[in-house]
Amino acid sequence: MSLELKSQLGNVDVSNDVIANLTGGLVSQCPGVVGMASRQQLKDGFTELVKKDNYSRGIVVRFDESDTLSIDVYIIVSYGSRISEVAHQIQSEVRQGIQSMLGVLVETINVFVQGVSVEND
């Protein structure tokens, strides 16, 4: 399914992968986010870090029958980050960014923390 934007000049179809990549770019700029996580947990509970060129594996974009847009975001946070603040920042940035770029209101943004990254100095 895709998002159809209508104007006087014609229609523009925006695919779910494009929305996912836009969302991934916004999420990756939020403080406390180490990266996007694959929405599929690997065996033994390990989580795969998604590369920047494939954000769509860490984001699910859905439209319901009334064309309401919902986005699920799967992330890995840095150790010591306040997860609630990181999640709130993501929701705010994604809602504002998608509305600004596409002119569409995002109804729901669900943030799933798939892991915590501990960096050794």
PDB file of C-alpha atoms in Angstrom:
ATOM      1  CA  MET A   1       0.000   0.000   0.000  1.00  0.00           C
ATOM      2  CA  SER A   2       1.151   3.531  -0.583  1.00  0.00           C
ATOM      3  CA  LEU A   3       0.193   7.060   0.320  1.00  0.00           C
ATOM      4  CA  GLU A   4      -1.610   8.932  -2.441  1.00  0.00           C
ATOM      5  CA  LEU A   5      -1.258  12.707  -2.398  1.00  0.00           C
ATOM      6  CA  LYS A   6      -3.664  14.581  -4.654  1.00  0.00           C
ATOM      7  CA  SER A   7      -3.216  18.073  -6.039  1.00  0.00           C
ATOM      8  CA  GLN A   8      -4.569  20.196  -8.877  1.00  0.00           C
ATOM      9  CA  LEU A   9      -1.671  19.099 -11.073  1.00  0.00           C
ATOM     10  CA  GLY A  10      -2.120  15.367 -10.493  1.00  0.00           C
ATOM     11  CA  ASN A  11      -1.431  12.586  -8.035  1.00  0.00           C
ATOM     12  CA  VAL A  12       1.746  11.535  -6.251  1.00  0.00           C
ATOM     13  CA  ASP A  13       2.092   8.022  -4.809  1.00  0.00           C
ATOM     14  CA  VAL A  14       4.580   7.679  -1.956  1.00  0.00           C
ATOM     15  CA  SER A  15       5.539   4.080  -1.136  1.00  0.00           C
ATOM     16  CA  ASN A  16       5.771   2.698   2.384  1.00  0.00           C
ATOM     17  CA  ASP A  17       9.525   2.208   1.886  1.00  0.00           C
ATOM     18  CA  VAL A  18       9.955   5.921   1.173  1.00  0.00           C
ATOM     19  CA  ILE A  19       8.003   6.819   4.320  1.00  0.00           C
ATOM     20  CA  ALA A  20      10.095   4.292   6.281  1.00  0.00           C
ATOM     21  CA  ASN A  21      13.356   5.774   4.975  1.00  0.00           C
ATOM     22  CA  LEU A  22      12.230   9.323   5.780  1.00  0.00           C
ATOM     23  CA  THR A  23      11.258   8.152   9.265  1.00  0.00           C
ATOM     24  CA  GLY A  24      14.574   6.337   9.722  1.00  0.00           C
ATOM     25  CA  GLY A  25      16.500   9.472   8.820  1.00  0.00           C
ATOM     26  CA  LEU A  26      14.542  11.473  11.388  1.00  0.00           C
ATOM     27  CA  VAL A  27      14.944   8.817  14.098  1.00  0.00           C
ATOM     28  CA  SER A  28      18.688   8.394  13.550  1.00  0.00           C
ATOM     29  CA  GLN A  29      19.235  12.085  14.364  1.00  0.00           C
ATOM     30  CA  CYS A  30      17.594  11.818  17.798  1.00  0.00           C
ATOM     31  CA  PRO A  31      19.977  11.863  20.781  1.00  0.00           C
ATOM     32  CA  GLY A  32      20.274   8.510  22.530  1.00  0.00           C
ATOM     33  CA  VAL A  33      19.524   6.434  19.433  1.00  0.00           C
ATOM     34  CA  VAL A  34      22.432   4.167  18.479  1.00  0.00           C
ATOM     35  CA  GLY A  35      20.634   2.810  15.448  1.00  0.00           C
ATOM     36  CA  MET A  36      17.604   1.149  14.019  1.00  0.00           C
ATOM     37  CA  ALA A  37      16.948  -2.459  14.969  1.00  0.00           C
ATOM     38  CA  SER A  38      15.480  -5.143  12.790  1.00  0.00           C
ATOM     39  CA  ARG A  39      11.897  -5.731  13.860  1.00  0.00           C
ATOM     40  CA  GLN A  40      12.650  -9.458  13.794  1.00  0.00           C
ATOM     41  CA  GLN A  41      14.635 -10.658  16.800  1.00  0.00           C
ATOM     42  CA  LEU A  42      17.356 -13.094  15.802  1.00  0.00           C
ATOM     43  CA  LYS A  43      17.848 -16.424  17.571  1.00  0.00           C
ATOM     44  CA  ASP A  44      18.780 -16.275  21.270  1.00  0.00           C
ATOM     45  CA  GLY A  45      17.356 -12.750  21.584  1.00  0.00           C
ATOM     46  CA  PHE A  46      20.116 -11.008  19.653  1.00  0.00           C
ATOM     47  CA  THR A  47      19.050  -7.947  17.741  1.00  0.00           C
ATOM     48  CA  GLU A  48      20.381  -7.026  14.321  1.00  0.00           C
ATOM     49  CA  LEU A  49      21.439  -3.420  13.800  1.00  0.00           C
ATOM     50  CA  VAL A  50      19.971  -2.080  10.557  1.00  0.00           C
ATOM     51  CA  LYS A  51      22.299  -0.263   8.163  1.00  0.00           C
ATOM     52  CA  LYS A  52      21.452   3.279   7.114  1.00  0.00           C
ATOM     53  CA  ASP A  53      20.604   2.244   3.568  1.00  0.00           C
ATOM     54  CA  ASN A  54      17.866  -0.141   4.753  1.00  0.00           C
ATOM     55  CA  TYR A  55      15.801   1.666   7.381  1.00  0.00           C
ATOM     56  CA  SER A  56      12.645  -0.042   6.177  1.00  0.00           C
ATOM     57  CA  ARG A  57      13.649  -3.219   8.046  1.00  0.00           C
ATOM     58  CA  GLY A  58      13.394  -1.331  11.342  1.00  0.00           C
ATOM     59  CA  ILE A  59      10.189   0.553  10.604  1.00  0.00           C
ATOM     60  CA  VAL A  60       6.646  -0.586   9.879  1.00  0.00           C
ATOM     61  CA  VAL A  61       4.288   1.807   8.072  1.00  0.00           C
ATOM     62  CA  ARG A  62       0.551   1.070   8.126  1.00  0.00           C
ATOM     63  CA  PHE A  63      -2.579   2.700   6.738  1.00  0.00           C
ATOM     64  CA  ASP A  64      -6.007   1.699   7.985  1.00  0.00           C
ATOM     65  CA  GLU A  65      -9.224   1.828   5.986  1.00  0.00           C
ATOM     66  CA  SER A  66      -9.669   5.548   6.748  1.00  0.00           C
ATOM     67  CA  ASP A  67      -6.136   6.323   5.438  1.00  0.00           C
ATOM     68  CA  THR A  68      -4.819   6.919   8.947  1.00  0.00           C
ATOM     69  CA  LEU A  69      -1.017   6.627   9.049  1.00  0.00           C
ATOM     70  CA  SER A  70       0.634   4.657  11.868  1.00  0.00           C
ATOM     71  CA  ILE A  71       4.364   4.015  12.222  1.00  0.00           C
ATOM     72  CA  ASP A  72       6.215   1.460  14.374  1.00  0.00           C
ATOM     73  CA  VAL A  73       9.881   2.248  15.055  1.00  0.00           C
ATOM     74  CA  TYR A  74      12.362  -0.369  16.336  1.00  0.00           C
ATOM     75  CA  ILE A  75      15.501   1.119  17.892  1.00  0.00           C
ATOM     76  CA  ILE A  76      18.617   0.454  19.925  1.00  0.00           C
ATOM     77  CA  VAL A  77      19.420   3.090  22.547  1.00  0.00           C
ATOM     78  CA  SER A  78      22.719   4.017  24.147  1.00  0.00           C
ATOM     79  CA  TYR A  79      23.373   2.949  27.723  1.00  0.00           C
ATOM     80  CA  GLY A  80      22.501   5.694  30.189  1.00  0.00           C
ATOM     81  CA  SER A  81      19.870   7.303  27.979  1.00  0.00           C
ATOM     82  CA  ARG A  82      16.482   8.043  29.479  1.00  0.00           C
ATOM     83  CA  ILE A  83      14.390   5.748  27.348  1.00  0.00           C
ATOM     84  CA  SER A  84      11.140   7.634  27.924  1.00  0.00           C
ATOM     85  CA  GLU A  85      12.774  10.890  26.780  1.00  0.00           C
ATOM     86  CA  VAL A  86      14.316   9.232  23.726  1.00  0.00           C
ATOM     87  CA  ALA A  87      10.941   7.716  22.771  1.00  0.00           C
ATOM     88  CA  HIS A  88       9.133  11.028  23.248  1.00  0.00           C
ATOM     89  CA  GLN A  89      11.755  12.837  21.138  1.00  0.00           C
ATOM     90  CA  ILE A  90      11.355  10.251  18.373  1.00  0.00           C
ATOM     91  CA  GLN A  91       7.573  10.610  18.394  1.00  0.00           C
ATOM     92  CA  SER A  92       7.822  14.385  18.246  1.00  0.00           C
ATOM     93  CA  GLU A  93      10.466  14.486  15.481  1.00  0.00           C
ATOM     94  CA  VAL A  94       8.723  11.888  13.321  1.00  0.00           C
ATOM     95  CA  ARG A  95       5.290  13.483  13.671  1.00  0.00           C
ATOM     96  CA  GLN A  96       6.647  16.946  12.823  1.00  0.00           C
ATOM     97  CA  GLY A  97       8.994  15.757  10.056  1.00  0.00           C
ATOM     98  CA  ILE A  98       6.501  13.572   8.202  1.00  0.00           C
ATOM     99  CA  GLN A  99       3.839  16.248   8.422  1.00  0.00           C
ATOM    100  CA  SER A 100       6.309  18.831   7.105  1.00  0.00           C
ATOM    101  CA  MET A 101       7.655  16.676   4.245  1.00  0.00           C
ATOM    102  CA  LEU A 102       4.467  14.925   3.147  1.00  0.00           C
ATOM    103  CA  GLY A 103       1.677  17.095   4.519  1.00  0.00           C
ATOM    104  CA  VAL A 104       0.168  14.060   6.255  1.00  0.00           C
ATOM    105  CA  LEU A 105      -0.705  13.720   9.924  1.00  0.00           C
ATOM    106  CA  VAL A 106       0.718  10.627  11.635  1.00  0.00           C
ATOM    107  CA  GLU A 107      -1.931   9.208  13.960  1.00  0.00           C
ATOM    108  CA  THR A 108       0.254   6.805  15.972  1.00  0.00           C
ATOM    109  CA  ILE A 109       4.010   6.411  16.444  1.00  0.00           C
ATOM    110  CA  ASN A 110       4.949   3.332  18.469  1.00  0.00           C
ATOM    111  CA  VAL A 111       8.555   3.057  19.657  1.00  0.00           C
ATOM    112  CA  PHE A 112       9.961  -0.398  20.451  1.00  0.00           C
ATOM    113  CA  VAL A 113      13.338  -0.488  22.197  1.00  0.00           C
ATOM    114  CA  GLN A 114      14.980  -3.704  20.991  1.00  0.00           C
ATOM    115  CA  GLY A 115      18.273  -3.280  22.814  1.00  0.00           C
ATOM    116  CA  VAL A 116      20.749  -1.150  24.728  1.00  0.00           C
ATOM    117  CA  SER A 117      24.254  -0.534  23.432  1.00  0.00           C
ATOM    118  CA  VAL A 118      27.060  -0.318  25.969  1.00  0.00           C
ATOM    119  CA  GLU A 119      30.198   1.245  24.499  1.00  0.00           C
ATOM    120  CA  ASN A 120      33.526   0.365  26.118  1.00  0.00           C
ATOM    121  CA  ASP A 121      36.048   3.194  26.122  1.00  0.00           C
TER     122      ASP A 121
END
